[in-house]
Amino acid sequence: MGIEPDVISGDEEAALSFLGATADLVNDANPPEAPFLVVDIGGGSTEFVLGTTKPTAAISTNVGCVRMTERHLVSDPPTAEEIAAATADIEAAIDLAWLAVPVSQAHSLIGLAGSVTTVAALALGLSEYDSTAIHGSRISAADVHRVTQDLLAMTRADRAKLGPMHEGRIDVIGSGALVLDRIMARTGMTEVVVSERDILDGIARALVSNPS
């Protein structure tokens, strides 16, 4: 079709995701304090990016909500042994991330992607998914832990009845929440600032600021 794809590097991907996740939030009336640790919990991986206006350190680890569910959380609901095995995998990935990213420098934790936003919706007690209410919300570590424990104790049928739950997230939300819960425990952050923005928003902002 005459369109040349623009393949970006891992560093460029991290920079665009960071820009997308943080740009709106830093302009809020009560912005989170920099430097930021941006955590993107995906299906097969979780990205950790540290920075203020742009990334200074980043790493991708091979734990994500789909991967952890398929590898460990196979019962309905998951057993204590399955949860312990998933937790061990997540902790090992966090250990690896901490070697590459100086997490202690971060003053704020920003979380994005569906696992984080769904946990936020449940913590906020929303009857249905509401992006406006979720974006920029601040969810305490205690609420993240509570929601995680509730989700891991539920059957699939119970999770499907939750108002904010997207069909595609029913099977994997327990492991996604567990990843977030363990990250918060390890960072010692008292809250996570939730972003509905991602790499696509970062690309759009980059094109506007540098159209050439």
Tab-separated table of C-alpha atoms in Angstrom:
chain	number	residue	atom	x	y	z
A	1	MET	CA	0.000	0.000	0.000
A	2	GLY	CA	3.048	2.259	-0.154
A	3	ILE	CA	3.279	2.687	3.622
A	4	GLU	CA	6.677	2.126	5.221
A	5	PRO	CA	6.412	0.845	8.820
A	6	ASP	CA	8.519	2.708	11.362
A	7	VAL	CA	10.168	0.141	13.626
A	8	ILE	CA	11.121	1.635	16.979
A	9	SER	CA	13.756	0.479	19.435
A	10	GLY	CA	13.096	-0.743	22.951
A	11	ASP	CA	14.356	2.570	24.317
A	12	GLU	CA	11.986	4.488	22.036
A	13	GLU	CA	9.092	2.271	23.106
A	14	ALA	CA	9.871	2.933	26.772
A	15	ALA	CA	10.090	6.681	26.124
A	16	LEU	CA	6.758	6.787	24.283
A	17	SER	CA	4.989	4.695	26.922
A	18	PHE	CA	6.432	6.922	29.646
A	19	LEU	CA	5.284	10.074	27.829
A	20	GLY	CA	1.803	8.684	27.262
A	21	ALA	CA	1.367	7.551	30.856
A	22	THR	CA	2.665	10.692	32.561
A	23	ALA	CA	1.868	13.688	30.324
A	24	ASP	CA	-1.702	14.242	31.541
A	25	LEU	CA	-0.910	13.507	35.164
A	26	VAL	CA	1.932	16.004	35.549
A	27	ASN	CA	-0.432	18.783	34.464
A	28	ASP	CA	-3.044	17.938	37.099
A	29	ALA	CA	-3.836	20.419	39.862
A	30	ASN	CA	-2.287	17.927	42.286
A	31	PRO	CA	0.365	16.154	40.192
A	32	PRO	CA	2.327	13.148	41.454
A	33	GLU	CA	5.857	13.895	42.623
A	34	ALA	CA	8.733	13.059	40.280
A	35	PRO	CA	10.753	10.968	39.637
A	36	PHE	CA	8.129	8.431	38.564
A	37	LEU	CA	8.263	4.656	38.423
A	38	VAL	CA	5.892	3.742	35.592
A	39	VAL	CA	4.692	0.134	35.668
A	40	ASP	CA	2.925	-1.365	32.649
A	41	ILE	CA	1.444	-4.796	33.445
A	42	GLY	CA	0.760	-6.582	30.178
A	43	GLY	CA	-0.291	-10.082	29.252
A	44	GLY	CA	3.157	-11.608	28.881
A	45	SER	CA	5.431	-9.022	30.450
A	46	THR	CA	5.669	-6.149	32.891
A	47	GLU	CA	7.677	-3.033	32.079
A	48	PHE	CA	9.351	-0.867	34.713
A	49	VAL	CA	10.390	2.634	33.599
A	50	LEU	CA	11.960	5.290	35.845
A	51	GLY	CA	12.179	8.948	34.917
A	52	THR	CA	11.033	12.531	35.338
A	53	THR	CA	10.451	14.079	31.911
A	54	LYS	CA	11.887	11.077	30.068
A	55	PRO	CA	13.093	7.589	31.006
A	56	THR	CA	16.444	7.226	32.722
A	57	ALA	CA	16.204	3.451	33.257
A	58	ALA	CA	13.882	0.731	32.001
A	59	ILE	CA	13.485	-3.040	31.895
A	60	SER	CA	10.923	-5.531	30.601
A	61	THR	CA	10.344	-8.650	32.711
A	62	ASN	CA	8.593	-11.838	31.648
A	63	VAL	CA	5.729	-11.798	34.126
A	64	GLY	CA	2.296	-10.690	32.968
A	65	CYS	CA	-1.316	-11.453	33.790
A	66	VAL	CA	-1.806	-14.042	31.022
A	67	ARG	CA	1.567	-15.719	31.535
A	68	MET	CA	1.092	-16.060	35.305
A	69	THR	CA	-2.459	-17.363	34.906
A	70	GLU	CA	-1.491	-19.995	32.347
A	71	ARG	CA	1.625	-21.022	34.259
A	72	HIS	CA	0.249	-21.086	37.788
A	73	LEU	CA	-3.324	-19.974	38.540
A	74	VAL	CA	-5.129	-22.832	36.800
A	75	SER	CA	-7.650	-23.864	39.475
A	76	ASP	CA	-11.003	-22.153	40.044
A	77	PRO	CA	-10.409	-20.468	42.407
A	78	PRO	CA	-6.600	-20.697	42.556
A	79	THR	CA	-5.135	-22.804	45.357
A	80	ALA	CA	-2.765	-21.461	47.990
A	81	GLU	CA	0.048	-23.467	46.385
A	82	GLU	CA	-0.645	-21.938	42.957
A	83	ILE	CA	-0.704	-18.426	44.399
A	84	ALA	CA	2.573	-19.072	46.221
A	85	ALA	CA	4.217	-20.307	42.999
A	86	ALA	CA	2.988	-17.273	41.055
A	87	THR	CA	4.199	-14.982	43.825
A	88	ALA	CA	7.663	-16.562	43.700
A	89	ASP	CA	7.864	-15.954	39.935
A	90	ILE	CA	6.739	-12.351	40.367
A	91	GLU	CA	9.235	-11.746	43.174
A	92	ALA	CA	12.059	-13.132	41.013
A	93	ALA	CA	11.095	-10.757	38.191
A	94	ILE	CA	11.027	-7.831	40.618
A	95	ASP	CA	14.494	-8.810	41.856
A	96	LEU	CA	15.705	-8.656	38.238
A	97	ALA	CA	14.019	-5.298	37.650
A	98	TRP	CA	15.581	-3.821	40.776
A	99	LEU	CA	19.050	-4.626	39.404
A	100	ALA	CA	18.391	-2.541	36.280
A	101	VAL	CA	16.195	0.249	37.628
A	102	PRO	CA	17.140	2.330	40.719
A	103	VAL	CA	13.645	2.117	42.159
A	104	SER	CA	14.612	3.840	45.409
A	105	GLN	CA	14.892	7.104	43.446
A	106	ALA	CA	11.172	7.059	42.578
A	107	HIS	CA	8.825	9.308	44.524
A	108	SER	CA	5.611	8.177	42.800
A	109	LEU	CA	4.308	4.932	41.318
A	110	ILE	CA	2.221	5.224	38.152
A	111	GLY	CA	0.377	2.141	36.923
A	112	LEU	CA	-1.227	1.547	33.560
A	113	ALA	CA	-2.924	-1.141	31.454
A	114	GLY	CA	-6.053	-3.164	32.112
A	115	SER	CA	-5.020	-5.015	35.249
A	116	VAL	CA	-4.218	-1.770	37.056
A	117	THR	CA	-7.280	0.107	35.825
A	118	THR	CA	-9.608	-2.782	36.706
A	119	VAL	CA	-8.165	-3.056	40.215
A	120	ALA	CA	-8.679	0.700	40.531
A	121	ALA	CA	-12.302	0.431	39.407
A	122	LEU	CA	-12.964	-2.257	42.013
A	123	ALA	CA	-11.126	-0.360	44.750
A	124	LEU	CA	-13.187	2.736	43.942
A	125	GLY	CA	-16.387	0.702	44.197
A	126	LEU	CA	-17.551	1.583	40.680
A	127	SER	CA	-20.680	-0.182	39.470
A	128	GLU	CA	-19.352	-0.100	35.911
A	129	TYR	CA	-16.079	0.736	34.188
A	130	ASP	CA	-15.620	4.520	34.021
A	131	SER	CA	-12.386	5.732	32.414
A	132	THR	CA	-12.913	9.297	33.592
A	133	ALA	CA	-13.201	8.249	37.235
A	134	ILE	CA	-10.282	5.847	36.952
A	135	HIS	CA	-7.721	8.065	35.193
A	136	GLY	CA	-5.659	9.957	37.738
A	137	SER	CA	-7.176	8.131	40.699
A	138	ARG	CA	-4.920	7.254	43.613
A	139	ILE	CA	-5.379	3.791	45.065
A	140	SER	CA	-3.797	2.937	48.401
A	141	ALA	CA	-1.563	-0.089	48.849
A	142	ALA	CA	-4.057	-1.396	51.407
A	143	ASP	CA	-6.907	-1.213	48.886
A	144	VAL	CA	-4.807	-2.891	46.189
A	145	HIS	CA	-4.013	-5.715	48.615
A	146	ARG	CA	-7.665	-6.059	49.660
A	147	VAL	CA	-8.912	-6.216	46.071
A	148	THR	CA	-6.165	-8.691	45.143
A	149	GLN	CA	-7.070	-11.035	47.991
A	150	ASP	CA	-10.758	-10.809	47.095
A	151	LEU	CA	-10.107	-11.590	43.421
A	152	LEU	CA	-7.859	-14.554	44.184
A	153	ALA	CA	-10.544	-16.038	46.444
A	154	MET	CA	-13.312	-15.705	43.834
A	155	THR	CA	-14.435	-18.228	41.255
A	156	ARG	CA	-14.537	-17.228	37.607
A	157	ALA	CA	-18.330	-16.935	37.867
A	158	ASP	CA	-17.989	-14.540	40.805
A	159	ARG	CA	-15.486	-12.363	38.947
A	160	ALA	CA	-17.733	-12.254	35.889
A	161	LYS	CA	-20.483	-10.670	37.998
A	162	LEU	CA	-18.347	-7.672	38.967
A	163	GLY	CA	-19.674	-4.547	37.257
A	164	PRO	CA	-16.374	-3.045	36.004
A	165	MET	CA	-15.015	-6.399	34.767
A	166	HIS	CA	-14.314	-6.630	31.033
A	167	GLU	CA	-15.011	-10.052	29.518
A	168	GLY	CA	-11.431	-10.460	28.369
A	169	ARG	CA	-10.050	-9.803	31.848
A	170	ILE	CA	-12.136	-12.253	33.885
A	171	ASP	CA	-9.628	-15.103	33.652
A	172	VAL	CA	-6.450	-13.077	34.200
A	173	ILE	CA	-7.319	-10.276	36.621
A	174	GLY	CA	-6.257	-12.246	39.705
A	175	SER	CA	-2.694	-12.639	38.502
A	176	GLY	CA	-2.551	-9.068	37.189
A	177	ALA	CA	-3.666	-7.772	40.574
A	178	LEU	CA	-1.087	-9.988	42.275
A	179	VAL	CA	1.704	-8.480	40.163
A	180	LEU	CA	0.619	-4.964	41.171
A	181	ASP	CA	0.235	-5.942	44.824
A	182	ARG	CA	3.739	-7.409	45.003
A	183	ILE	CA	5.286	-4.395	43.246
A	184	MET	CA	3.655	-2.066	45.757
A	185	ALA	CA	4.832	-4.184	48.663
A	186	ARG	CA	8.396	-4.212	47.363
A	187	THR	CA	8.564	-0.496	46.561
A	188	GLY	CA	6.956	0.497	49.830
A	189	MET	CA	4.778	2.952	47.908
A	190	THR	CA	1.632	3.859	49.828
A	191	GLU	CA	-0.406	4.486	46.670
A	192	VAL	CA	-0.454	3.974	42.925
A	193	VAL	CA	-1.526	6.753	40.561
A	194	VAL	CA	-3.597	5.185	37.792
A	195	SER	CA	-3.205	6.180	34.149
A	196	GLU	CA	-5.590	5.295	31.331
A	197	ARG	CA	-2.991	6.513	28.829
A	198	ASP	CA	-0.346	4.380	27.111
A	199	ILE	CA	2.115	4.213	24.225
A	200	LEU	CA	-0.498	5.269	21.645
A	201	ASP	CA	-1.039	8.505	23.548
A	202	GLY	CA	2.724	8.939	23.728
A	203	ILE	CA	3.034	8.497	19.954
A	204	ALA	CA	0.277	11.054	19.364
A	205	ARG	CA	1.934	13.589	21.666
A	206	ALA	CA	5.335	13.015	20.068
A	207	LEU	CA	3.898	13.565	16.582
A	208	VAL	CA	2.189	16.785	17.654
A	209	SER	CA	5.364	18.175	19.227
A	210	ASN	CA	7.605	16.991	16.380
A	211	PRO	CA	5.487	16.485	13.229
A	212	SER	CA	8.509	15.917	10.985
